[in-house]
Amino acid sequence: EDQVTQSPEALRLQEGESSSLNCSYTVSGLRGLFWYRQDPGKGPEFLFTLYSAGEEKEKERLKATLTKKESFLHITAPKPEDSATYLCAVRFTGGGNKLTFGTGTQLKVEL
Amino acid sequence: DTAVSQTPKYLVTQMGNDKSIKCEQNLGHDTMYWYKQDSKKFLKIMFSYNNKELIINETVPNRFSPKSPDKAHLNLHINSLELGDSAVYFCASSPSGGGIGGYTFGSGTRLTVV
């Protein structure tokens, strides 16, 4: 069965303390891996799309990477405003346009 | 200029009632979706319409009925509400084929059934 698993479930960092979030997937025929950020009371907001192993995308303090089995979202020198839930989703062959989401990582960055 | 707008934002109702949630997008997208997010933040797809045609219908009780009067609107009607229907419901849209950026989500409707 196609699955997306994110770890850790929750992560608490000090401001400036870099770390990585993991998204592992078991789908056949990956057609895109997506990272979203979700703030409380809001809908998910698109961050990155990755299509093939080895691909990397960057935006400010965030960098997403992709291998054949997992993706990492690296957060460099985070700030309190980076606190949010980070969601990973995949689109796969046979799934149409459907995005299958993981359960997210709740990130809290403290001063 | 809200891209994907849902109404209402909050909905509190009693068990057994019927309620509707409305969604509109002004992005010119052809495809719209309904997702349900449970208390653990897990987002699960319910339905998808492409240009008014139902293309995804996951295992959802038939008390849930989507309707798309045109490609900019997708509504969700729920009959005989149950306690387990309490969740946040998100509408989303994308270009046909899903788009490079995935979906654009609305801000959600928090449904509480008491």
Short mmCIF file of C-alpha atoms in Angstrom, two decimals:
data_model
loop_
_atom_site.label_atom_id
_atom_site.label_comp_id
_atom_site.label_asym_id
_atom_site.label_seq_id
_atom_site.Cartn_x
_atom_site.Cartn_y
_atom_site.Cartn_z
CA GLU A 1 0.00 0.00 0.00
CA ASP A 2 1.25 3.46 -0.86
CA GLN A 3 2.38 5.24 2.26
CA VAL A 4 4.00 8.46 3.42
CA THR A 5 5.61 8.62 6.87
CA GLN A 6 7.04 11.71 8.50
CA SER A 7 9.39 11.93 11.45
CA PRO A 8 9.72 13.18 14.05
CA GLU A 9 6.10 13.92 14.97
CA ALA A 10 7.23 16.97 16.91
CA LEU A 11 10.50 18.86 17.13
CA ARG A 12 11.55 21.63 19.46
CA LEU A 13 14.60 23.70 18.48
CA GLN A 14 16.40 26.68 19.90
CA GLU A 15 16.72 29.64 17.58
CA GLY A 16 19.73 29.06 15.34
CA GLU A 17 19.82 25.29 15.98
CA SER A 18 19.75 23.62 12.55
CA SER A 19 17.96 20.29 12.02
CA SER A 20 16.20 18.11 9.45
CA LEU A 21 12.72 16.71 9.02
CA ASN A 22 12.23 13.37 7.28
CA CYS A 23 9.58 12.14 4.86
CA SER A 24 9.84 8.53 3.73
CA TYR A 25 7.57 7.11 1.06
CA THR A 26 6.67 3.74 -0.38
CA VAL A 27 4.88 4.47 -3.61
CA SER A 28 5.36 3.00 -7.03
CA GLY A 29 6.01 5.56 -9.72
CA LEU A 30 6.65 8.81 -7.89
CA ARG A 31 5.34 11.76 -9.90
CA GLY A 32 6.30 14.45 -7.43
CA LEU A 33 7.01 14.98 -3.75
CA PHE A 34 5.60 18.16 -2.22
CA TRP A 35 6.41 20.05 0.97
CA TYR A 36 3.85 22.30 2.60
CA ARG A 37 3.85 24.51 5.66
CA GLN A 38 0.70 24.81 7.78
CA ASP A 39 0.17 27.48 10.42
CA PRO A 40 -2.53 27.07 13.09
CA GLY A 41 -5.99 27.84 11.77
CA LYS A 42 -4.81 28.06 8.16
CA GLY A 43 -4.60 25.86 5.12
CA PRO A 44 -1.35 24.26 3.96
CA GLU A 45 0.92 26.62 2.03
CA PHE A 46 3.08 25.26 -0.78
CA LEU A 47 6.86 25.28 -0.30
CA PHE A 48 8.57 22.92 -2.78
CA THR A 49 8.08 20.23 -5.41
CA LEU A 50 10.76 17.62 -6.08
CA TYR A 51 10.54 15.17 -8.97
CA SER A 52 13.65 13.03 -9.12
CA ALA A 53 16.33 11.61 -6.83
CA GLY A 54 19.18 14.04 -6.34
CA GLU A 55 17.03 17.10 -6.83
CA GLU A 56 17.30 19.95 -4.32
CA LYS A 57 15.26 23.13 -3.81
CA GLU A 58 15.98 26.06 -1.49
CA LYS A 59 14.00 28.92 -0.06
CA GLU A 60 15.45 31.18 2.63
CA ARG A 61 16.37 28.91 5.58
CA LEU A 62 14.73 25.81 4.06
CA LYS A 63 16.28 23.26 1.75
CA ALA A 64 14.48 20.16 0.46
CA THR A 65 16.27 17.12 -0.92
CA LEU A 66 15.03 13.88 -2.47
CA THR A 67 16.33 10.31 -2.69
CA LYS A 68 14.60 7.23 -4.07
CA LYS A 69 13.03 6.46 -0.71
CA GLU A 70 12.84 9.68 1.26
CA SER A 71 13.00 13.43 1.35
CA PHE A 72 14.54 15.74 3.89
CA LEU A 73 13.60 19.28 4.77
CA HIS A 74 16.68 20.92 6.22
CA ILE A 75 16.17 24.00 8.36
CA THR A 76 19.27 26.13 8.78
CA ALA A 77 19.50 28.59 11.70
CA PRO A 78 15.74 28.57 12.29
CA LYS A 79 13.84 31.51 13.73
CA PRO A 80 10.66 31.51 15.83
CA GLU A 81 8.63 32.44 12.74
CA ASP A 82 9.58 29.07 11.22
CA SER A 83 7.38 27.40 13.84
CA ALA A 84 4.61 25.52 12.02
CA THR A 85 3.54 22.04 10.97
CA TYR A 86 5.45 20.82 7.92
CA LEU A 87 3.57 18.40 5.69
CA CYS A 88 4.95 16.13 3.02
CA ALA A 89 2.81 14.74 0.20
CA VAL A 90 3.36 12.54 -2.85
CA ARG A 91 1.73 12.15 -6.23
CA PHE A 92 2.20 8.74 -7.82
CA THR A 93 1.43 6.78 -10.96
CA GLY A 94 -2.11 5.47 -10.86
CA GLY A 95 -3.18 8.06 -8.31
CA GLY A 96 -4.27 10.69 -10.82
CA ASN A 97 -3.84 14.17 -9.39
CA LYS A 98 -4.33 12.93 -5.85
CA LEU A 99 -1.82 14.04 -3.21
CA THR A 100 -1.26 11.54 -0.41
CA PHE A 101 -0.10 13.30 2.74
CA GLY A 102 2.01 12.28 5.69
CA THR A 103 0.95 13.16 9.23
CA GLY A 104 3.32 16.10 9.49
CA THR A 105 6.06 17.33 11.79
CA GLN A 106 5.11 20.01 14.29
CA LEU A 107 8.12 22.34 14.63
CA LYS A 108 8.53 24.78 17.50
CA VAL A 109 11.48 27.19 17.45
CA GLU A 110 12.17 28.94 20.73
CA LEU A 111 14.22 32.03 21.55
CA ASP B 1 -7.99 38.74 -3.27
CA THR B 2 -8.45 35.32 -1.69
CA ALA B 3 -7.47 32.57 -4.15
CA VAL B 4 -9.49 29.72 -2.59
CA SER B 5 -12.23 30.80 -0.21
CA GLN B 6 -14.41 28.59 1.96
CA THR B 7 -17.50 29.44 3.94
CA PRO B 8 -18.25 29.15 6.73
CA LYS B 9 -14.96 29.12 8.66
CA TYR B 10 -16.61 27.57 11.71
CA LEU B 11 -19.67 25.34 11.88
CA VAL B 12 -21.14 23.94 15.10
CA THR B 13 -24.17 21.74 14.73
CA GLN B 14 -26.07 18.93 16.36
CA MET B 15 -25.96 15.27 15.42
CA GLY B 16 -28.45 14.37 12.75
CA ASN B 17 -28.48 17.78 11.09
CA ASP B 18 -27.65 18.46 7.44
CA LYS B 19 -25.07 21.12 6.57
CA SER B 20 -23.21 22.50 3.57
CA ILE B 21 -19.77 24.01 3.06
CA LYS B 22 -19.06 26.21 0.04
CA CYS B 23 -15.82 26.72 -1.83
CA GLU B 24 -14.85 29.10 -4.61
CA GLN B 25 -11.54 29.65 -6.41
CA ASN B 26 -10.50 32.56 -8.62
CA LEU B 27 -7.27 31.04 -9.94
CA GLY B 28 -8.74 29.72 -13.17
CA HIS B 29 -7.92 26.15 -12.13
CA ASP B 30 -9.80 23.21 -13.65
CA THR B 31 -9.56 20.81 -10.72
CA MET B 32 -10.93 21.15 -7.20
CA TYR B 33 -10.69 18.90 -4.15
CA TRP B 34 -12.12 18.28 -0.72
CA TYR B 35 -9.80 17.06 2.01
CA LYS B 36 -10.57 16.15 5.62
CA GLN B 37 -8.01 16.86 8.35
CA ASP B 38 -8.44 14.98 11.60
CA SER B 39 -7.33 15.97 15.07
CA LYS B 40 -3.85 14.53 14.40
CA LYS B 41 -3.40 16.82 11.40
CA PHE B 42 -3.71 13.95 8.90
CA LEU B 43 -5.07 15.20 5.57
CA LYS B 44 -7.08 12.67 3.59
CA ILE B 45 -8.64 13.24 0.19
CA MET B 46 -12.39 12.84 -0.12
CA PHE B 47 -13.36 14.02 -3.60
CA SER B 48 -11.96 15.67 -6.68
CA TYR B 49 -13.71 17.33 -9.62
CA ASN B 50 -12.19 18.28 -12.94
CA ASN B 51 -14.23 20.82 -14.88
CA LYS B 52 -17.44 19.80 -13.07
CA GLU B 53 -16.81 16.06 -13.50
CA LEU B 54 -16.20 13.82 -10.48
CA ILE B 55 -12.83 12.11 -10.93
CA ILE B 56 -11.87 11.00 -7.43
CA ASN B 57 -14.31 9.54 -4.93
CA GLU B 58 -12.46 7.94 -2.05
CA THR B 59 -14.15 5.67 0.48
CA VAL B 60 -16.45 8.27 1.97
CA PRO B 61 -19.90 7.62 3.49
CA ASN B 62 -22.65 8.46 1.02
CA ARG B 63 -23.93 11.01 3.55
CA PHE B 64 -21.28 13.25 1.95
CA SER B 65 -22.28 14.61 -1.44
CA PRO B 66 -20.12 17.03 -3.40
CA LYS B 67 -21.54 19.30 -6.08
CA SER B 68 -19.71 21.39 -8.64
CA PRO B 69 -21.99 23.85 -10.45
CA ASP B 70 -19.04 25.18 -12.46
CA LYS B 71 -15.28 24.74 -12.42
CA ALA B 72 -14.78 27.62 -9.99
CA HIS B 73 -17.09 26.23 -7.32
CA LEU B 74 -17.18 23.01 -5.32
CA ASN B 75 -19.61 22.53 -2.47
CA LEU B 76 -19.88 19.77 0.10
CA HIS B 77 -23.21 18.73 1.57
CA ILE B 78 -23.30 16.43 4.58
CA ASN B 79 -26.48 14.65 5.65
CA SER B 80 -27.28 13.19 9.07
CA LEU B 81 -24.14 14.51 10.74
CA GLU B 82 -22.34 12.23 13.19
CA LEU B 83 -19.86 12.97 15.99
CA GLY B 84 -17.08 11.39 13.90
CA ASP B 85 -17.59 13.97 11.17
CA SER B 86 -16.02 16.60 13.42
CA ALA B 87 -12.84 17.74 11.66
CA VAL B 88 -11.41 20.53 9.56
CA TYR B 89 -12.46 20.34 5.93
CA PHE B 90 -10.20 21.90 3.32
CA CYS B 91 -11.03 22.82 -0.22
CA ALA B 92 -8.16 23.03 -2.71
CA SER B 93 -7.64 23.64 -6.40
CA SER B 94 -5.00 22.94 -9.02
CA PRO B 95 -4.50 23.10 -12.77
CA SER B 96 -5.45 19.94 -14.67
CA GLY B 97 -2.66 17.44 -14.16
CA GLY B 98 -2.01 18.69 -10.67
CA GLY B 99 0.36 21.50 -11.47
CA ILE B 100 4.00 22.01 -10.54
CA GLY B 101 3.08 23.58 -7.22
CA GLY B 102 0.56 20.99 -6.18
CA TYR B 103 -2.60 22.45 -4.76
CA THR B 104 -3.69 25.83 -3.46
CA PHE B 105 -5.67 25.32 -0.27
CA GLY B 106 -8.42 27.34 1.33
CA SER B 107 -8.23 28.25 5.00
CA GLY B 108 -10.51 25.43 6.10
CA THR B 109 -13.91 24.94 7.73
CA ARG B 110 -13.83 23.63 11.29
CA LEU B 111 -16.91 21.43 11.73
CA THR B 112 -17.91 20.48 15.26
CA VAL B 113 -20.78 18.05 15.72
CA VAL B 114 -22.26 17.98 19.23
#
